Amino acid sequence: MKVLIVEDESMAAKRLSALLKKMEPTVEILDQLDSVKTAVKWLKVNESDLLFFDIQLADGLSFEILNQVSVKAPIIFTTAFDEYAIRAFKVNSIDYLLKPIDPKELEMALAKFHKNFEDKSPVVPNMHMLQEAMKMLSRQYKERFVVKVGEHIHTLAVKDTAYFFSQEKATYLVTEGGKRYIIDFTLEEVEGLVDPDEFFRISRKYLVSMRAIKDIITYSNSRLRIMLRQADDMDAIVSRERVQDFKKWLDR
């Protein structure tokens, strides 16, 4: 059995290789690669009987390999993601192993390979399912922020956040209940951490959720004024250059 391992954590790759050699003494590890780019290059000119792909690589998701090169061998994905998230794309030839890899789980995956795929026609991955998996795993947004209140540490869920704003070099999180907390991020950093489907940067000062918008009023110079729940501020203005994108965000 000839195997290719695509894994960007060297220790994880070495452990998988050692487990394979222990379970399958005649196994031949053709190569150990650590990126989408190197895997695509290798697969364009080489073949193997079985592939092990870590889902998240340094330069992207391993699913991208399948979009760039024809893969004929069955694949076993390895991942640190929760089992329930992975079930969404466990189909056909594709199996998965949660890291750290359990030897018994690896043994079962190899048994499945020998039973269903060894010495049989090339397999064809379900590309629709892989595309859905890519959407699921391509970006993991922040779910909570840690704040300090006096001598106490609290966590605040992003789903319960109305908006973020900056003032005098500080960034504030405002809950749907109207409470304000200083967080250790700039507004630019927060914008990159939260789901853009849920939050929109209307100006340099405000990053608002759909839930926080109470009213939208036309304003001078083709701008929009946003009336925010739990806020009496009158300067929540959608800047002119962001108005069109803001309207698209509202109408998604």
PDB file of N, CA and C in Angstrom, residues 68-146:
ATOM      1  N   GLN A  68      -8.023  21.596  -7.831  1.00  0.00           N
ATOM      2  CA  GLN A  68      -6.919  21.932  -8.730  1.00  0.00           C
ATOM      3  C   GLN A  68      -6.303  20.742  -9.457  1.00  0.00           C
ATOM      4  N   VAL A  69      -6.570  19.540  -8.968  1.00  0.00           N
ATOM      5  CA  VAL A  69      -5.956  18.368  -9.582  1.00  0.00           C
ATOM      6  C   VAL A  69      -6.888  17.173  -9.428  1.00  0.00           C
ATOM      7  N   SER A  70      -6.861  16.285 -10.404  1.00  0.00           N
ATOM      8  CA  SER A  70      -7.685  15.077 -10.354  1.00  0.00           C
ATOM      9  C   SER A  70      -7.091  14.085  -9.360  1.00  0.00           C
ATOM     10  N   VAL A  71      -7.894  13.673  -8.406  1.00  0.00           N
ATOM     11  CA  VAL A  71      -7.453  12.733  -7.381  1.00  0.00           C
ATOM     12  C   VAL A  71      -8.227  11.430  -7.552  1.00  0.00           C
ATOM     13  N   LYS A  72      -7.525  10.339  -7.801  1.00  0.00           N
ATOM     14  CA  LYS A  72      -8.169   9.058  -8.056  1.00  0.00           C
ATOM     15  C   LYS A  72      -8.179   8.141  -6.835  1.00  0.00           C
ATOM     16  N   ALA A  73      -7.334   8.407  -5.876  1.00  0.00           N
ATOM     17  CA  ALA A  73      -7.234   7.537  -4.700  1.00  0.00           C
ATOM     18  C   ALA A  73      -8.228   7.962  -3.624  1.00  0.00           C
ATOM     19  N   PRO A  74      -8.688   7.022  -2.809  1.00  0.00           N
ATOM     20  CA  PRO A  74      -9.557   7.387  -1.685  1.00  0.00           C
ATOM     21  C   PRO A  74      -8.800   8.238  -0.668  1.00  0.00           C
ATOM     22  N   ILE A  75      -9.550   9.058   0.038  1.00  0.00           N
ATOM     23  CA  ILE A  75      -8.951  10.016   0.970  1.00  0.00           C
ATOM     24  C   ILE A  75      -9.459   9.770   2.378  1.00  0.00           C
ATOM     25  N   ILE A  76      -8.558   9.854   3.332  1.00  0.00           N
ATOM     26  CA  ILE A  76      -8.941   9.881   4.743  1.00  0.00           C
ATOM     27  C   ILE A  76      -8.515  11.250   5.260  1.00  0.00           C
ATOM     28  N   PHE A  77      -9.489  12.046   5.668  1.00  0.00           N
ATOM     29  CA  PHE A  77      -9.180  13.370   6.206  1.00  0.00           C
ATOM     30  C   PHE A  77      -8.828  13.268   7.681  1.00  0.00           C
ATOM     31  N   THR A  78      -7.879  14.076   8.108  1.00  0.00           N
ATOM     32  CA  THR A  78      -7.577  14.194   9.528  1.00  0.00           C
ATOM     33  C   THR A  78      -7.891  15.620   9.947  1.00  0.00           C
ATOM     34  N   THR A  79      -8.401  15.782  11.136  1.00  0.00           N
ATOM     35  CA  THR A  79      -8.842  17.110  11.553  1.00  0.00           C
ATOM     36  C   THR A  79      -8.955  17.215  13.056  1.00  0.00           C
ATOM     37  N   ALA A  80      -8.818  18.439  13.551  1.00  0.00           N
ATOM     38  CA  ALA A  80      -9.012  18.693  14.972  1.00  0.00           C
ATOM     39  C   ALA A  80     -10.422  19.204  15.248  1.00  0.00           C
ATOM     40  N   PHE A  81     -11.247  19.291  14.188  1.00  0.00           N
ATOM     41  CA  PHE A  81     -12.603  19.802  14.356  1.00  0.00           C
ATOM     42  C   PHE A  81     -13.498  18.782  15.034  1.00  0.00           C
ATOM     43  N   ASP A  82     -14.535  19.286  15.650  1.00  0.00           N
ATOM     44  CA  ASP A  82     -15.487  18.442  16.341  1.00  0.00           C
ATOM     45  C   ASP A  82     -16.157  17.455  15.391  1.00  0.00           C
ATOM     46  N   GLU A  83     -16.402  16.270  15.881  1.00  0.00           N
ATOM     47  CA  GLU A  83     -16.983  15.197  15.074  1.00  0.00           C
ATOM     48  C   GLU A  83     -18.277  15.612  14.388  1.00  0.00           C
ATOM     49  N   TYR A  84     -19.109  16.352  15.071  1.00  0.00           N
ATOM     50  CA  TYR A  84     -20.416  16.677  14.503  1.00  0.00           C
ATOM     51  C   TYR A  84     -20.307  17.631  13.323  1.00  0.00           C
ATOM     52  N   ALA A  85     -19.299  18.473  13.318  1.00  0.00           N
ATOM     53  CA  ALA A  85     -19.091  19.352  12.169  1.00  0.00           C
ATOM     54  C   ALA A  85     -18.593  18.560  10.973  1.00  0.00           C
ATOM     55  N   ILE A  86     -17.820  17.534  11.230  1.00  0.00           N
ATOM     56  CA  ILE A  86     -17.228  16.761  10.155  1.00  0.00           C
ATOM     57  C   ILE A  86     -18.236  15.832   9.498  1.00  0.00           C
ATOM     58  N   ARG A  87     -19.247  15.398  10.210  1.00  0.00           N
ATOM     59  CA  ARG A  87     -20.216  14.464   9.664  1.00  0.00           C
ATOM     60  C   ARG A  87     -20.891  14.994   8.400  1.00  0.00           C
ATOM     61  N   ALA A  88     -20.921  16.304   8.255  1.00  0.00           N
ATOM     62  CA  ALA A  88     -21.601  16.914   7.114  1.00  0.00           C
ATOM     63  C   ALA A  88     -20.995  16.486   5.778  1.00  0.00           C
ATOM     64  N   PHE A  89     -19.734  16.082   5.764  1.00  0.00           N
ATOM     65  CA  PHE A  89     -19.147  15.710   4.485  1.00  0.00           C
ATOM     66  C   PHE A  89     -18.473  14.335   4.512  1.00  0.00           C
ATOM     67  N   LYS A  90     -18.921  13.469   5.409  1.00  0.00           N
ATOM     68  CA  LYS A  90     -18.411  12.105   5.391  1.00  0.00           C
ATOM     69  C   LYS A  90     -19.254  11.315   4.399  1.00  0.00           C
ATOM     70  N   VAL A  91     -18.809  11.242   3.177  1.00  0.00           N
ATOM     71  CA  VAL A  91     -19.583  10.595   2.122  1.00  0.00           C
ATOM     72  C   VAL A  91     -18.678   9.737   1.251  1.00  0.00           C
ATOM     73  N   ASN A  92     -19.287   8.741   0.601  1.00  0.00           N
ATOM     74  CA  ASN A  92     -18.612   7.902  -0.375  1.00  0.00           C
ATOM     75  C   ASN A  92     -17.253   7.400   0.118  1.00  0.00           C
ATOM     76  N   SER A  93     -16.195   7.789  -0.603  1.00  0.00           N
ATOM     77  CA  SER A  93     -14.863   7.276  -0.286  1.00  0.00           C
ATOM     78  C   SER A  93     -14.225   7.995   0.883  1.00  0.00           C
ATOM     79  N   ILE A  94     -14.832   9.059   1.321  1.00  0.00           N
ATOM     80  CA  ILE A  94     -14.162   9.931   2.275  1.00  0.00           C
ATOM     81  C   ILE A  94     -14.426   9.496   3.707  1.00  0.00           C
ATOM     82  N   ASP A  95     -13.358   9.293   4.448  1.00  0.00           N
ATOM     83  CA  ASP A  95     -13.463   9.013   5.876  1.00  0.00           C
ATOM     84  C   ASP A  95     -12.716  10.125   6.598  1.00  0.00           C
ATOM     85  N   TYR A  96     -12.813  10.170   7.900  1.00  0.00           N
ATOM     86  CA  TYR A  96     -12.100  11.202   8.646  1.00  0.00           C
ATOM     87  C   TYR A  96     -11.628  10.657   9.979  1.00  0.00           C
ATOM     88  N   LEU A  97     -10.567  11.251  10.503  1.00  0.00           N
ATOM     89  CA  LEU A  97     -10.019  10.898  11.802  1.00  0.00           C
ATOM     90  C   LEU A  97      -9.813  12.182  12.591  1.00  0.00           C
ATOM     91  N   LEU A  98     -10.324  12.187  13.803  1.00  0.00           N
ATOM     92  CA  LEU A  98     -10.120  13.343  14.662  1.00  0.00           C
ATOM     93  C   LEU A  98      -8.740  13.277  15.305  1.00  0.00           C
ATOM     94  N   LYS A  99      -8.071  14.428  15.343  1.00  0.00           N
ATOM     95  CA  LYS A  99      -6.756  14.494  15.973  1.00  0.00           C
ATOM     96  C   LYS A  99      -6.888  14.848  17.450  1.00  0.00           C
ATOM     97  N   PRO A 100      -6.036  14.312  18.324  1.00  0.00           N
ATOM     98  CA  PRO A 100      -4.984  13.336  18.022  1.00  0.00           C
ATOM     99  C   PRO A 100      -5.585  12.001  17.595  1.00  0.00           C
ATOM    100  N   ILE A 101      -4.986  11.393  16.611  1.00  0.00           N
ATOM    101  CA  ILE A 101      -5.551  10.192  16.001  1.00  0.00           C
ATOM    102  C   ILE A 101      -5.537   9.013  16.969  1.00  0.00           C
ATOM    103  N   ASP A 102      -6.682   8.395  17.112  1.00  0.00           N
ATOM    104  CA  ASP A 102      -6.839   7.196  17.931  1.00  0.00           C
ATOM    105  C   ASP A 102      -6.424   5.996  17.075  1.00  0.00           C
ATOM    106  N   PRO A 103      -5.458   5.185  17.535  1.00  0.00           N
ATOM    107  CA  PRO A 103      -5.013   4.034  16.748  1.00  0.00           C
ATOM    108  C   PRO A 103      -6.157   3.119  16.322  1.00  0.00           C
ATOM    109  N   LYS A 104      -7.146   2.934  17.180  1.00  0.00           N
ATOM    110  CA  LYS A 104      -8.273   2.070  16.835  1.00  0.00           C
ATOM    111  C   LYS A 104      -9.089   2.658  15.689  1.00  0.00           C
ATOM    112  N   GLU A 105      -9.245   3.988  15.704  1.00  0.00           N
ATOM    113  CA  GLU A 105      -9.982   4.649  14.621  1.00  0.00           C
ATOM    114  C   GLU A 105      -9.212   4.538  13.305  1.00  0.00           C
ATOM    115  N   LEU A 106      -7.905   4.674  13.389  1.00  0.00           N
ATOM    116  CA  LEU A 106      -7.070   4.529  12.195  1.00  0.00           C
ATOM    117  C   LEU A 106      -7.177   3.103  11.657  1.00  0.00           C
ATOM    118  N   GLU A 107      -7.152   2.140  12.560  1.00  0.00           N
ATOM    119  CA  GLU A 107      -7.255   0.740  12.149  1.00  0.00           C
ATOM    120  C   GLU A 107      -8.577   0.476  11.430  1.00  0.00           C
ATOM    121  N   MET A 108      -9.657   1.059  11.933  1.00  0.00           N
ATOM    122  CA  MET A 108     -10.957   0.892  11.302  1.00  0.00           C
ATOM    123  C   MET A 108     -10.998   1.554   9.926  1.00  0.00           C
ATOM    124  N   ALA A 109     -10.369   2.724   9.804  1.00  0.00           N
ATOM    125  CA  ALA A 109     -10.337   3.424   8.521  1.00  0.00           C
ATOM    126  C   ALA A 109      -9.553   2.617   7.492  1.00  0.00           C
ATOM    127  N   LEU A 110      -8.447   2.016   7.933  1.00  0.00           N
ATOM    128  CA  LEU A 110      -7.650   1.195   7.023  1.00  0.00           C
ATOM    129  C   LEU A 110      -8.426  -0.056   6.603  1.00  0.00           C
ATOM    130  N   ALA A 111      -9.178  -0.622   7.540  1.00  0.00           N
ATOM    131  CA  ALA A 111      -9.991  -1.793   7.216  1.00  0.00           C
ATOM    132  C   ALA A 111     -11.043  -1.435   6.178  1.00  0.00           C
ATOM    133  N   LYS A 112     -11.608  -0.239   6.305  1.00  0.00           N
ATOM    134  CA  LYS A 112     -12.590   0.225   5.330  1.00  0.00           C
ATOM    135  C   LYS A 112     -11.940   0.367   3.959  1.00  0.00           C
ATOM    136  N   PHE A 113     -10.731   0.883   3.944  1.00  0.00           N
ATOM    137  CA  PHE A 113     -10.007   1.029   2.677  1.00  0.00           C
ATOM    138  C   PHE A 113      -9.789  -0.334   2.017  1.00  0.00           C
ATOM    139  N   HIS A 114      -9.292  -1.281   2.793  1.00  0.00           N
ATOM    140  CA  HIS A 114      -9.009  -2.611   2.238  1.00  0.00           C
ATOM    141  C   HIS A 114     -10.280  -3.302   1.744  1.00  0.00           C
ATOM    142  N   LYS A 115     -11.356  -3.092   2.462  1.00  0.00           N
ATOM    143  CA  LYS A 115     -12.615  -3.763   2.106  1.00  0.00           C
ATOM    144  C   LYS A 115     -13.291  -3.142   0.895  1.00  0.00           C
ATOM    145  N   ASN A 116     -13.289  -1.810   0.833  1.00  0.00           N
ATOM    146  CA  ASN A 116     -14.108  -1.133  -0.172  1.00  0.00           C
ATOM    147  C   ASN A 116     -13.365  -0.564  -1.373  1.00  0.00           C
ATOM    148  N   PHE A 117     -12.079  -0.306  -1.236  1.00  0.00           N
ATOM    149  CA  PHE A 117     -11.412   0.459  -2.283  1.00  0.00           C
ATOM    150  C   PHE A 117     -10.159  -0.165  -2.870  1.00  0.00           C
ATOM    151  N   GLU A 118      -9.547  -1.070  -2.168  1.00  0.00           N
ATOM    152  CA  GLU A 118      -8.298  -1.646  -2.649  1.00  0.00           C
ATOM    153  C   GLU A 118      -8.540  -2.442  -3.931  1.00  0.00           C
ATOM    154  N   ASP A 119      -7.703  -2.215  -4.925  1.00  0.00           N
ATOM    155  CA  ASP A 119      -7.769  -2.937  -6.206  1.00  0.00           C
ATOM    156  C   ASP A 119      -9.093  -2.741  -6.934  1.00  0.00           C
ATOM    157  N   LYS A 120      -9.726  -1.589  -6.729  1.00  0.00           N
ATOM    158  CA  LYS A 120     -10.979  -1.306  -7.430  1.00  0.00           C
ATOM    159  C   LYS A 120     -10.808  -0.045  -8.278  1.00  0.00           C
ATOM    160  N   SER A 121     -11.831   0.287  -9.029  1.00  0.00           N
ATOM    161  CA  SER A 121     -11.756   1.436  -9.921  1.00  0.00           C
ATOM    162  C   SER A 121     -11.565   2.725  -9.134  1.00  0.00           C
ATOM    163  N   PRO A 122     -10.995   3.755  -9.788  1.00  0.00           N
ATOM    164  CA  PRO A 122     -10.757   5.027  -9.105  1.00  0.00           C
ATOM    165  C   PRO A 122     -12.039   5.606  -8.514  1.00  0.00           C
ATOM    166  N   VAL A 123     -11.889   6.262  -7.384  1.00  0.00           N
ATOM    167  CA  VAL A 123     -13.045   6.861  -6.725  1.00  0.00           C
ATOM    168  C   VAL A 123     -13.182   8.314  -7.152  1.00  0.00           C
ATOM    169  N   VAL A 124     -14.392   8.796  -7.081  1.00  0.00           N
ATOM    170  CA  VAL A 124     -14.655  10.188  -7.453  1.00  0.00           C
ATOM    171  C   VAL A 124     -15.260  10.904  -6.247  1.00  0.00           C
ATOM    172  N   PRO A 125     -14.543  11.853  -5.646  1.00  0.00           N
ATOM    173  CA  PRO A 125     -15.084  12.567  -4.496  1.00  0.00           C
ATOM    174  C   PRO A 125     -16.358  13.330  -4.861  1.00  0.00           C
ATOM    175  N   ASN A 126     -17.267  13.441  -3.929  1.00  0.00           N
ATOM    176  CA  ASN A 126     -18.491  14.206  -4.124  1.00  0.00           C
ATOM    177  C   ASN A 126     -18.155  15.681  -3.988  1.00  0.00           C
ATOM    178  N   MET A 127     -17.962  16.378  -5.105  1.00  0.00           N
ATOM    179  CA  MET A 127     -17.480  17.754  -5.085  1.00  0.00           C
ATOM    180  C   MET A 127     -18.487  18.704  -4.463  1.00  0.00           C
ATOM    181  N   HIS A 128     -19.784  18.414  -4.633  1.00  0.00           N
ATOM    182  CA  HIS A 128     -20.789  19.286  -4.016  1.00  0.00           C
ATOM    183  C   HIS A 128     -20.651  19.265  -2.495  1.00  0.00           C
ATOM    184  N   MET A 129     -20.491  18.078  -1.936  1.00  0.00           N
ATOM    185  CA  MET A 129     -20.327  17.968  -0.489  1.00  0.00           C
ATOM    186  C   MET A 129     -19.036  18.632  -0.026  1.00  0.00           C
ATOM    187  N   LEU A 130     -17.990  18.520  -0.846  1.00  0.00           N
ATOM    188  CA  LEU A 130     -16.729  19.155  -0.481  1.00  0.00           C
ATOM    189  C   LEU A 130     -16.843  20.674  -0.494  1.00  0.00           C
ATOM    190  N   GLN A 131     -17.590  21.202  -1.459  1.00  0.00           N
ATOM    191  CA  GLN A 131     -17.797  22.652  -1.512  1.00  0.00           C
ATOM    192  C   GLN A 131     -18.546  23.129  -0.272  1.00  0.00           C
ATOM    193  N   GLU A 132     -19.544  22.362   0.142  1.00  0.00           N
ATOM    194  CA  GLU A 132     -20.298  22.718   1.340  1.00  0.00           C
ATOM    195  C   GLU A 132     -19.398  22.669   2.567  1.00  0.00           C
ATOM    196  N   ALA A 133     -18.532  21.678   2.613  1.00  0.00           N
ATOM    197  CA  ALA A 133     -17.605  21.566   3.732  1.00  0.00           C
ATOM    198  C   ALA A 133     -16.638  22.740   3.762  1.00  0.00           C
ATOM    199  N   MET A 134     -16.192  23.170   2.585  1.00  0.00           N
ATOM    200  CA  MET A 134     -15.285  24.312   2.520  1.00  0.00           C
ATOM    201  C   MET A 134     -15.944  25.565   3.070  1.00  0.00           C
ATOM    202  N   LYS A 135     -17.226  25.752   2.744  1.00  0.00           N
ATOM    203  CA  LYS A 135     -17.948  26.915   3.260  1.00  0.00           C
ATOM    204  C   LYS A 135     -18.029  26.853   4.782  1.00  0.00           C
ATOM    205  N   MET A 136     -18.241  25.644   5.289  1.00  0.00           N
ATOM    206  CA  MET A 136     -18.381  25.461   6.724  1.00  0.00           C
ATOM    207  C   MET A 136     -17.089  25.747   7.481  1.00  0.00           C
ATOM    208  N   LEU A 137     -15.970  25.324   6.881  1.00  0.00           N
ATOM    209  CA  LEU A 137     -14.713  25.351   7.617  1.00  0.00           C
ATOM    210  C   LEU A 137     -13.751  26.459   7.209  1.00  0.00           C
ATOM    211  N   SER A 138     -14.072  27.174   6.138  1.00  0.00           N
ATOM    212  CA  SER A 138     -13.115  28.150   5.628  1.00  0.00           C
ATOM    213  C   SER A 138     -12.888  29.320   6.578  1.00  0.00           C
ATOM    214  N   ARG A 139     -13.875  29.615   7.388  1.00  0.00           N
ATOM    215  CA  ARG A 139     -13.686  30.709   8.328  1.00  0.00           C
ATOM    216  C   ARG A 139     -14.420  30.422   9.623  1.00  0.00           C
ATOM    217  N   GLN A 140     -13.728  30.492  10.716  1.00  0.00           N
ATOM    218  CA  GLN A 140     -14.324  30.309  12.032  1.00  0.00           C
ATOM    219  C   GLN A 140     -14.315  31.663  12.734  1.00  0.00           C
ATOM    220  N   TYR A 141     -15.492  32.233  12.961  1.00  0.00           N
ATOM    221  CA  TYR A 141     -15.563  33.577  13.531  1.00  0.00           C
ATOM    222  C   TYR A 141     -15.571  33.527  15.057  1.00  0.00           C
ATOM    223  N   LYS A 142     -15.133  34.614  15.641  1.00  0.00           N
ATOM    224  CA  LYS A 142     -15.049  34.709  17.087  1.00  0.00           C
ATOM    225  C   LYS A 142     -16.431  34.601  17.707  1.00  0.00           C
ATOM    226  N   GLU A 143     -16.534  33.822  18.784  1.00  0.00           N
ATOM    227  CA  GLU A 143     -17.822  33.595  19.427  1.00  0.00           C
ATOM    228  C   GLU A 143     -17.992  34.378  20.718  1.00  0.00           C
ATOM    229  N   ARG A 144     -16.888  34.813  21.331  1.00  0.00           N
ATOM    230  CA  ARG A 144     -16.996  35.537  22.596  1.00  0.00           C
ATOM    231  C   ARG A 144     -15.771  36.426  22.804  1.00  0.00           C
ATOM    232  N   PHE A 145     -15.955  37.441  23.630  1.00  0.00           N
ATOM    233  CA  PHE A 145     -14.865  38.325  24.027  1.00  0.00           C
ATOM    234  C   PHE A 145     -14.706  38.252  25.544  1.00  0.00           C
ATOM    235  N   VAL A 146     -13.472  38.323  25.994  1.00  0.00           N
ATOM    236  CA  VAL A 146     -13.183  38.337  27.429  1.00  0.00           C
ATOM    237  C   VAL A 146     -13.028  39.784  27.869  1.00  0.00           C
TER     238      VAL A 146
END
